[in-house]
Each structure stands twice: as structure tokens, then as C-alpha cells.
Amino acid sequence: MHSEFDLIARYFTPAPPGPEAGVALGVGDDCALLAPTPGRRLAVSVDTSVAGVHFPAEAPAEAIGHRALAVSLSDLAAMGARARWCFMALTLQARPDAWLEAFSRGFKALCDATGTTLAGGDITRGELAIGVTVMGEVAPEAALTRGGGRPGDLVAVTGALGGGAGGLAAWQAGERDVGHPLLARYLFPRPRLAAGEALARLATAAVDLSDGLLADLGHILEHSGGGARLEPEALPLAEGLVEALGEARAQEAALSGGDDYELLICLPAERLDEARRRLAALALPLTVIGRLTEAPGLHGVPGARRLGWQHFRGDETGGRP
Ligand SMILES: [Mg+2]
């Protein structure tokens, strides 16, 4: 096992960032010194991924590195923020060099793809867990919160749903080919940063789909008030999902599976065409799946409570507060 300093030097010290990275002092001192863009808000979020809880401990190391960063970046996407910096708190037992090399390669590749600079971190011994803090920037008036949705707004999602749950099911069934479309979505989720920025001034509210569509829509309603009517038949299902799980389970995976890391947005109907135009430039579909309503609760989804809906009274599932 290498010492902490040796590990940091070998695997986690990026090439000195250029001035555009906004890092006055990076990995290696007591603190990093960052140079945020004047006039922007800093968007900051942290997520911890624990082996055996958030991902299979035997997952490919490259995927573990990628995923740990992706789930944090997805929160920046949901704020309409541009990713700038990240910090990693890594806990692990002795690992072979090949594992560390692949882990850091997965992490770095996503840093590079998203313009994120690793600006510091910490390594400790213990069961594998990766805490990643991300920082992004957003114009004050463009920050997308969960609280701006209004009755009548369309509810729409980027990309396709159910791939997270479908991929996990594939893994549990023994699938190990990372080129498998569902497994790829589970192991290498793509945070929708460019989409978040493109939609920031069009959407009224947004959340990323980490806990499952119903739970995350619940977060929107909690903050925006009112309710929603969904059209479950409109949900865009991930490629291969119905073939893998059958129609009923595919639908459930899309409604409550989690780990999809798509964006759910609310927006006035007259902005839909423009939003779709912007996402088409990113080769990403935007699918309308329902509307916000004055009436509180969730409407249009039979069995919603069983599928994780637990936020509101007045829904059609007959539950209490
Ligand atoms: Mg989130």
C-alpha cells in the first residue's frame, strides 16, 4: 500500500491547471485557492457513494470513479450551473495499482469531459467510500431551484428513464459487458450539465432524477406547492428496458427506480419548442410527461404510493398525509 502522499501524487494530482481553470493553488497545500468568476453564484453540493450501498463493490474501478463524480455533478446540472471544481474524500483498503489506475482514469475522464478541475482531496483507510464535493457557477437570475414551478407548467424529462434500475437488474443477473446499453447507463451515468445550462432561463424549476421520478417530482411539489398529473404512458423508457424487464417492471423502473441522472424540469408550454431546439443541439430529447396542477397530490399514476409516492394528501391513491 502506498502512503497517502504517494497515492495523491501518483493518481490524483492533475497536470497544473491553466488559468481558465480558476485554481490559484491546487492539490498539495493545506487548502486550494479558487478564483470564482465575479458576479456568479457558487453552486456547491456533496454526495458520498458507499460500496455495497450505492454501487456494487466489484463494479469496474473505472465505473466507480466515473460514477462517484457523476452523481455529484448531476446536482450542479439540476441548478443550471456550470461545473468548475471538485474535491474528493476517498476511503479505501489497500488496492492493486491497476485498480487505482482505473479508478482515477474514470474520475479524470469525466473531469475532462465536463471542464471540472480536481482541486483537492483526502485519502483514508477503510471500507470503500467516495465523497465528492462539486462546485459550479451560475448567474444569480439563472439558478434553477425546485421551488419555481407553477400550476399549468409542463413537466418534462431529458433523455430516457429506467436505465439505472434496469442496469442494476442486469448487473445482478450477471451481466458484465459494460457495453450493454442498460448496464452502461447504470455504471456510467452522464450528468446533464449542458442541458441544465441550456434550460436554465427557460425552466421554472428543476431536479435531477437520483431517487426515482416519483420521489424527485415530490421534491419539486414540496417546494413549488400544488400537485401534478402524470401520463405514465408518455414516459420515455431506456433502450432495451421493456425487453429486459417486461412492460410492467419497465414502467416501475422508470417511475421509481432511481439512478437515472436525467433532469426533470417544469416549464410554461410556450417555451417547449425553444427548450427542445436547444436540447436537440445536444442530441437529447425532452419529453413532456405531465403538468403541474392547482390540486395538490399526484394524479394519473395508479399504485403511486406503492411505488414510492409519499409526499401529498389529496392524491388519487387514497392515502393520508
Ligand atoms: Mg439532486
CSV table of C-alpha atoms and ligand atoms in Angstrom, one decimal:
chain,number,residue,atom,x,y,z
A,1,MET,CA,0.0,0.0,0.0
A,2,HIS,CA,1.3,3.4,-0.9
A,3,SER,CA,1.3,6.2,1.6
A,4,GLU,CA,-1.4,8.8,1.3
A,5,PHE,CA,1.0,11.3,-0.2
A,6,ASP,CA,2.3,8.8,-2.7
A,7,LEU,CA,-1.2,7.9,-3.8
A,8,ILE,CA,-2.2,11.5,-4.2
A,9,ALA,CA,1.0,12.2,-6.2
A,10,ARG,CA,0.6,9.2,-8.4
A,11,TYR,CA,-3.1,9.1,-9.1
A,12,PHE,CA,-4.8,12.3,-8.0
A,13,THR,CA,-2.6,15.2,-8.9
A,14,PRO,CA,-3.8,16.6,-12.2
A,15,ALA,CA,-1.4,18.4,-14.6
A,16,PRO,CA,-1.1,22.0,-13.4
A,17,PRO,CA,-4.4,23.6,-14.5
A,18,GLY,CA,-4.3,26.5,-16.9
A,19,PRO,CA,-5.6,30.0,-15.9
A,20,GLU,CA,-9.0,29.2,-17.3
A,21,ALA,CA,-9.5,26.6,-14.5
A,22,GLY,CA,-9.7,29.3,-11.9
A,23,VAL,CA,-7.4,27.5,-9.5
A,24,ALA,CA,-4.8,29.8,-7.9
A,25,LEU,CA,-3.4,27.0,-5.8
A,26,GLY,CA,-4.4,23.3,-6.3
A,27,VAL,CA,-3.7,19.9,-4.9
A,28,GLY,CA,-0.9,19.7,-2.3
A,29,ASP,CA,-1.2,22.6,0.1
A,30,ASP,CA,-3.4,23.0,3.2
A,31,CYS,CA,-6.2,24.4,1.1
A,32,ALA,CA,-6.9,25.1,-2.5
A,33,LEU,CA,-7.3,28.7,-3.5
A,34,LEU,CA,-10.0,29.2,-6.1
A,35,ALA,CA,-10.8,32.2,-8.2
A,36,PRO,CA,-14.6,32.2,-8.8
A,37,THR,CA,-15.9,34.4,-11.7
A,38,PRO,CA,-17.0,37.7,-10.3
A,39,GLY,CA,-20.8,38.2,-10.3
A,40,ARG,CA,-21.6,34.4,-10.3
A,41,ARG,CA,-23.1,32.4,-7.6
A,42,LEU,CA,-21.2,29.4,-6.4
A,43,ALA,CA,-23.3,26.2,-6.5
A,44,VAL,CA,-22.0,23.6,-4.1
A,45,SER,CA,-23.0,20.0,-3.4
A,46,VAL,CA,-21.6,16.9,-1.8
A,47,ASP,CA,-22.5,13.2,-2.3
A,48,THR,CA,-21.0,10.1,-0.8
A,49,SER,CA,-21.0,6.8,-2.7
A,50,VAL,CA,-20.5,3.7,-0.5
A,51,ALA,CA,-19.6,0.3,-1.8
A,52,GLY,CA,-22.4,-2.2,-1.4
A,53,VAL,CA,-24.9,0.6,-0.8
A,54,HIS,CA,-24.7,2.9,-3.8
A,55,PHE,CA,-22.8,0.7,-6.2
A,56,PRO,CA,-21.6,-3.0,-6.3
A,57,ALA,CA,-18.2,-3.3,-4.6
A,58,GLU,CA,-17.0,-5.5,-7.5
A,59,ALA,CA,-18.1,-3.0,-10.2
A,60,PRO,CA,-15.3,-2.0,-12.6
A,61,ALA,CA,-13.0,0.5,-10.9
A,62,GLU,CA,-13.3,2.9,-13.8
A,63,ALA,CA,-17.0,3.0,-13.4
A,64,ILE,CA,-16.7,3.6,-9.6
A,65,GLY,CA,-14.5,6.6,-10.3
A,66,HIS,CA,-16.8,7.9,-13.0
A,67,ARG,CA,-20.0,7.4,-11.1
A,68,ALA,CA,-18.9,9.0,-7.8
A,69,LEU,CA,-18.2,12.2,-9.7
A,70,ALA,CA,-21.2,11.9,-12.0
A,71,VAL,CA,-23.8,11.7,-9.2
A,72,SER,CA,-22.4,15.0,-7.6
A,73,LEU,CA,-22.2,16.8,-11.0
A,74,SER,CA,-25.8,15.8,-11.7
A,75,ASP,CA,-26.8,18.2,-8.8
A,76,LEU,CA,-25.0,21.1,-10.5
A,77,ALA,CA,-26.8,20.2,-13.7
A,78,ALA,CA,-30.1,20.5,-11.9
A,79,MET,CA,-29.2,24.0,-10.8
A,80,GLY,CA,-28.3,25.1,-14.3
A,81,ALA,CA,-24.7,25.6,-13.1
A,82,ARG,CA,-21.5,25.2,-15.0
A,83,ALA,CA,-19.2,22.7,-13.3
A,84,ARG,CA,-15.8,24.2,-12.2
A,85,TRP,CA,-14.2,22.3,-9.3
A,86,CYS,CA,-14.4,19.1,-7.3
A,87,PHE,CA,-12.9,17.7,-4.1
A,88,MET,CA,-12.7,14.0,-3.3
A,89,ALA,CA,-12.6,12.3,0.1
A,90,LEU,CA,-11.6,8.7,-0.7
A,91,THR,CA,-11.7,5.9,1.8
A,92,LEU,CA,-10.3,2.6,0.7
A,93,GLN,CA,-8.4,-0.5,1.8
A,94,ALA,CA,-5.2,-1.5,0.0
A,95,ARG,CA,-5.9,-1.8,-3.7
A,96,PRO,CA,-3.7,-3.0,-6.5
A,97,ASP,CA,-2.2,-0.4,-8.7
A,98,ALA,CA,-4.3,-1.5,-11.6
A,99,TRP,CA,-7.5,-0.8,-9.6
A,100,LEU,CA,-6.3,2.7,-8.6
A,101,GLU,CA,-5.2,3.5,-12.1
A,102,ALA,CA,-8.6,2.5,-13.5
A,103,PHE,CA,-10.5,4.4,-10.7
A,104,SER,CA,-8.5,7.6,-11.3
A,105,ARG,CA,-8.9,7.2,-15.0
A,106,GLY,CA,-12.7,7.0,-14.8
A,107,PHE,CA,-12.8,10.0,-12.4
A,108,LYS,CA,-10.4,12.1,-14.6
A,109,ALA,CA,-12.1,11.3,-17.8
A,110,LEU,CA,-15.3,12.8,-16.5
A,111,CYS,CA,-13.5,15.8,-15.1
A,112,ASP,CA,-12.0,16.4,-18.5
A,113,ALA,CA,-15.4,15.9,-20.3
A,114,THR,CA,-17.1,18.4,-18.1
A,115,GLY,CA,-14.5,21.0,-17.5
A,116,THR,CA,-14.2,20.1,-13.8
A,117,THR,CA,-10.8,20.6,-12.1
A,118,LEU,CA,-9.9,18.3,-9.1
A,119,ALA,CA,-8.7,20.9,-6.7
A,120,GLY,CA,-8.1,18.9,-3.6
A,121,GLY,CA,-9.0,15.8,-1.5
A,122,ASP,CA,-8.1,13.4,1.2
A,123,ILE,CA,-7.4,9.7,1.4
A,124,THR,CA,-8.1,7.4,4.4
A,125,ARG,CA,-8.1,3.7,5.1
A,126,GLY,CA,-11.4,1.9,5.5
A,127,GLU,CA,-14.2,0.3,3.5
A,128,LEU,CA,-14.5,1.8,0.1
A,129,ALA,CA,-16.4,5.1,0.0
A,130,ILE,CA,-16.0,8.1,-2.1
A,131,GLY,CA,-17.3,11.5,-1.1
A,132,VAL,CA,-17.2,14.1,-3.8
A,133,THR,CA,-17.9,17.8,-3.3
A,134,VAL,CA,-18.5,19.7,-6.5
A,135,MET,CA,-18.6,23.5,-7.1
A,136,GLY,CA,-20.1,25.2,-10.1
A,137,GLU,CA,-21.1,28.7,-11.1
A,138,VAL,CA,-24.4,30.1,-12.2
A,139,ALA,CA,-25.7,33.6,-12.9
A,140,PRO,CA,-27.8,34.7,-9.9
A,141,GLU,CA,-31.0,35.0,-12.0
A,142,ALA,CA,-30.4,31.7,-13.9
A,143,ALA,CA,-30.1,29.4,-10.9
A,144,LEU,CA,-32.8,26.7,-11.3
A,145,THR,CA,-34.4,25.7,-7.9
A,146,ARG,CA,-37.1,23.2,-7.0
A,147,GLY,CA,-39.4,26.0,-6.0
A,148,GLY,CA,-40.4,27.9,-9.1
A,149,GLY,CA,-43.0,25.5,-10.7
A,150,ARG,CA,-46.5,27.0,-11.3
A,151,PRO,CA,-49.8,25.3,-11.9
A,152,GLY,CA,-50.2,24.7,-15.7
A,153,ASP,CA,-46.4,24.3,-16.3
A,154,LEU,CA,-45.5,21.3,-18.3
A,155,VAL,CA,-43.5,18.6,-16.5
A,156,ALA,CA,-40.7,17.2,-18.8
A,157,VAL,CA,-37.7,15.0,-18.6
A,158,THR,CA,-34.5,14.8,-20.6
A,159,GLY,CA,-33.2,11.6,-22.2
A,160,ALA,CA,-34.7,8.2,-21.1
A,161,LEU,CA,-35.8,6.7,-17.8
A,162,GLY,CA,-35.4,3.4,-16.1
A,163,GLY,CA,-31.8,2.7,-17.2
A,164,GLY,CA,-30.5,3.0,-13.7
A,165,ALA,CA,-32.7,0.3,-12.3
A,166,GLY,CA,-32.6,-1.7,-15.4
A,167,GLY,CA,-28.8,-1.6,-15.4
A,168,LEU,CA,-28.6,-2.7,-11.8
A,169,ALA,CA,-31.0,-5.6,-12.5
A,170,ALA,CA,-28.8,-6.6,-15.4
A,171,TRP,CA,-25.7,-6.5,-13.2
A,172,GLN,CA,-27.5,-8.6,-10.5
A,173,ALA,CA,-28.4,-11.1,-13.2
A,174,GLY,CA,-24.7,-11.5,-14.0
A,175,GLU,CA,-24.3,-9.1,-17.0
A,176,ARG,CA,-20.7,-7.8,-17.1
A,177,ASP,CA,-20.4,-6.3,-20.5
A,178,VAL,CA,-20.2,-2.6,-19.9
A,179,GLY,CA,-21.3,-2.0,-23.5
A,180,HIS,CA,-24.7,-3.4,-22.6
A,181,PRO,CA,-27.0,-0.4,-23.0
A,182,LEU,CA,-28.7,-0.6,-19.6
A,183,LEU,CA,-25.5,-1.5,-17.7
A,184,ALA,CA,-23.7,1.4,-19.4
A,185,ARG,CA,-26.4,3.8,-18.2
A,186,TYR,CA,-26.1,2.4,-14.6
A,187,LEU,CA,-22.3,2.3,-14.4
A,188,PHE,CA,-21.5,5.4,-16.5
A,189,PRO,CA,-24.3,7.9,-16.0
A,190,ARG,CA,-23.9,11.2,-17.9
A,191,PRO,CA,-24.7,14.2,-15.8
A,192,ARG,CA,-26.9,16.6,-17.9
A,193,LEU,CA,-24.7,19.7,-17.4
A,194,ALA,CA,-25.0,21.1,-20.8
A,195,ALA,CA,-28.8,20.5,-20.8
A,196,GLY,CA,-29.1,22.2,-17.4
A,197,GLU,CA,-27.3,25.3,-18.6
A,198,ALA,CA,-29.3,25.3,-21.8
A,199,LEU,CA,-32.6,25.1,-19.9
A,200,ALA,CA,-31.7,27.4,-17.1
A,201,ARG,CA,-33.6,30.5,-18.3
A,202,LEU,CA,-36.5,28.5,-19.8
A,203,ALA,CA,-37.4,26.2,-17.0
A,204,THR,CA,-39.2,27.4,-13.8
A,205,ALA,CA,-38.0,24.5,-11.6
A,206,ALA,CA,-35.7,21.5,-11.9
A,207,VAL,CA,-34.4,18.5,-10.1
A,208,ASP,CA,-32.1,15.7,-11.1
A,209,LEU,CA,-33.5,12.1,-11.1
A,210,SER,CA,-31.4,10.3,-8.5
A,211,ASP,CA,-34.1,8.9,-6.1
A,212,GLY,CA,-36.7,8.0,-8.8
A,213,LEU,CA,-39.1,10.1,-10.8
A,214,LEU,CA,-42.0,10.0,-8.2
A,215,ALA,CA,-39.7,10.8,-5.3
A,216,ASP,CA,-37.9,13.6,-7.1
A,217,LEU,CA,-41.2,15.0,-8.5
A,218,GLY,CA,-42.3,15.0,-4.9
A,219,HIS,CA,-39.3,17.3,-4.0
A,220,ILE,CA,-40.5,19.7,-6.7
A,221,LEU,CA,-44.0,19.8,-5.4
A,222,GLU,CA,-42.8,20.2,-1.8
A,223,HIS,CA,-41.0,23.4,-2.8
A,224,SER,CA,-43.3,24.7,-5.6
A,225,GLY,CA,-46.7,23.8,-4.0
A,226,GLY,CA,-49.7,22.4,-5.8
A,227,GLY,CA,-49.7,18.9,-7.4
A,228,ALA,CA,-49.1,17.2,-10.7
A,229,ARG,CA,-50.9,15.0,-13.2
A,230,LEU,CA,-48.6,12.5,-14.9
A,231,GLU,CA,-49.2,10.5,-18.1
A,232,PRO,CA,-47.3,7.3,-17.4
A,233,GLU,CA,-47.7,6.1,-21.0
A,234,ALA,CA,-45.6,9.1,-22.1
A,235,LEU,CA,-42.5,8.1,-20.1
A,236,PRO,CA,-39.5,7.7,-22.4
A,237,LEU,CA,-38.1,4.3,-21.5
A,238,ALA,CA,-34.4,3.5,-21.8
A,239,GLU,CA,-33.3,1.4,-24.7
A,240,GLY,CA,-33.8,-2.3,-24.1
A,241,LEU,CA,-35.7,-1.8,-20.8
A,242,VAL,CA,-39.0,-3.4,-21.8
A,243,GLU,CA,-37.2,-6.3,-23.4
A,244,ALA,CA,-35.2,-6.9,-20.2
A,245,LEU,CA,-37.9,-6.4,-17.6
A,246,GLY,CA,-41.2,-6.7,-19.3
A,247,GLU,CA,-43.7,-3.8,-19.6
A,248,ALA,CA,-44.9,-3.6,-16.0
A,249,ARG,CA,-41.5,-3.7,-14.4
A,250,ALA,CA,-40.1,-1.4,-17.0
A,251,GLN,CA,-42.8,1.2,-16.1
A,252,GLU,CA,-42.0,0.8,-12.4
A,253,ALA,CA,-38.2,1.2,-13.1
A,254,ALA,CA,-39.0,4.5,-14.9
A,255,LEU,CA,-41.3,5.7,-12.1
A,256,SER,CA,-39.4,4.8,-9.0
A,257,GLY,CA,-36.1,3.1,-9.9
A,258,GLY,CA,-33.7,5.9,-9.3
A,259,ASP,CA,-30.1,6.4,-10.5
A,260,ASP,CA,-31.2,7.8,-13.9
A,261,TYR,CA,-29.5,11.2,-13.5
A,262,GLU,CA,-31.7,12.8,-16.1
A,263,LEU,CA,-33.3,16.2,-15.4
A,264,LEU,CA,-36.9,16.7,-14.6
A,265,ILE,CA,-38.0,20.3,-15.4
A,266,CYS,CA,-41.1,22.4,-15.2
A,267,LEU,CA,-41.7,25.0,-17.9
A,268,PRO,CA,-44.6,27.0,-19.4
A,269,ALA,CA,-46.0,25.4,-22.6
A,270,GLU,CA,-45.0,28.3,-24.8
A,271,ARG,CA,-41.3,27.7,-24.1
A,272,LEU,CA,-41.4,24.0,-25.0
A,273,ASP,CA,-40.3,24.4,-28.6
A,274,GLU,CA,-37.3,26.6,-27.7
A,275,ALA,CA,-36.3,24.1,-25.0
A,276,ARG,CA,-36.5,21.2,-27.4
A,277,ARG,CA,-34.5,23.1,-30.0
A,278,ARG,CA,-31.7,23.7,-27.5
A,279,LEU,CA,-31.6,20.1,-26.4
A,280,ALA,CA,-31.7,18.9,-30.0
A,281,ALA,CA,-28.4,20.6,-30.4
A,282,LEU,CA,-27.1,18.3,-27.6
A,283,ALA,CA,-28.8,15.3,-29.3
A,284,LEU,CA,-31.0,15.0,-26.2
A,285,PRO,CA,-34.8,14.5,-26.3
A,286,LEU,CA,-37.1,16.4,-24.0
A,287,THR,CA,-40.3,14.5,-23.3
A,288,VAL,CA,-43.4,16.0,-21.7
A,289,ILE,CA,-44.8,13.6,-19.1
A,290,GLY,CA,-47.4,15.7,-17.4
A,291,ARG,CA,-48.4,19.0,-15.9
A,292,LEU,CA,-48.4,20.8,-12.6
A,293,THR,CA,-51.9,21.3,-11.1
A,294,GLU,CA,-53.5,23.6,-8.6
A,295,ALA,CA,-54.9,20.5,-6.9
A,296,PRO,CA,-52.3,19.1,-4.5
A,297,GLY,CA,-51.2,15.5,-4.8
A,298,LEU,CA,-50.2,13.2,-7.6
A,299,HIS,CA,-52.8,12.3,-10.3
A,300,GLY,CA,-52.8,9.7,-13.1
A,301,VAL,CA,-50.4,7.1,-11.6
A,302,PRO,CA,-52.3,4.1,-10.2
A,303,GLY,CA,-50.3,2.5,-7.4
A,304,ALA,CA,-48.2,5.5,-6.9
A,305,ARG,CA,-47.9,5.1,-3.2
A,306,ARG,CA,-46.6,1.6,-3.5
A,307,LEU,CA,-44.0,2.9,-6.0
A,308,GLY,CA,-42.6,5.5,-3.5
A,309,TRP,CA,-45.1,8.3,-3.7
A,310,GLN,CA,-45.3,9.7,-0.1
A,311,HIS,CA,-45.5,13.4,-0.3
A,312,PHE,CA,-49.0,14.6,-0.6
A,313,ARG,CA,-52.5,14.3,0.6
A,314,GLY,CA,-55.3,14.6,-1.9
A,315,ASP,CA,-53.8,12.2,-4.4
A,316,GLU,CA,-55.8,9.6,-6.2
A,317,THR,CA,-54.2,6.7,-4.4
A,318,GLY,CA,-56.3,7.2,-1.4
A,319,GLY,CA,-53.5,7.8,1.1
A,320,ARG,CA,-53.4,10.2,4.0
A,321,PRO,CA,-50.9,12.9,4.7
B,1,MG,MG,-30.2,16.1,-6.7
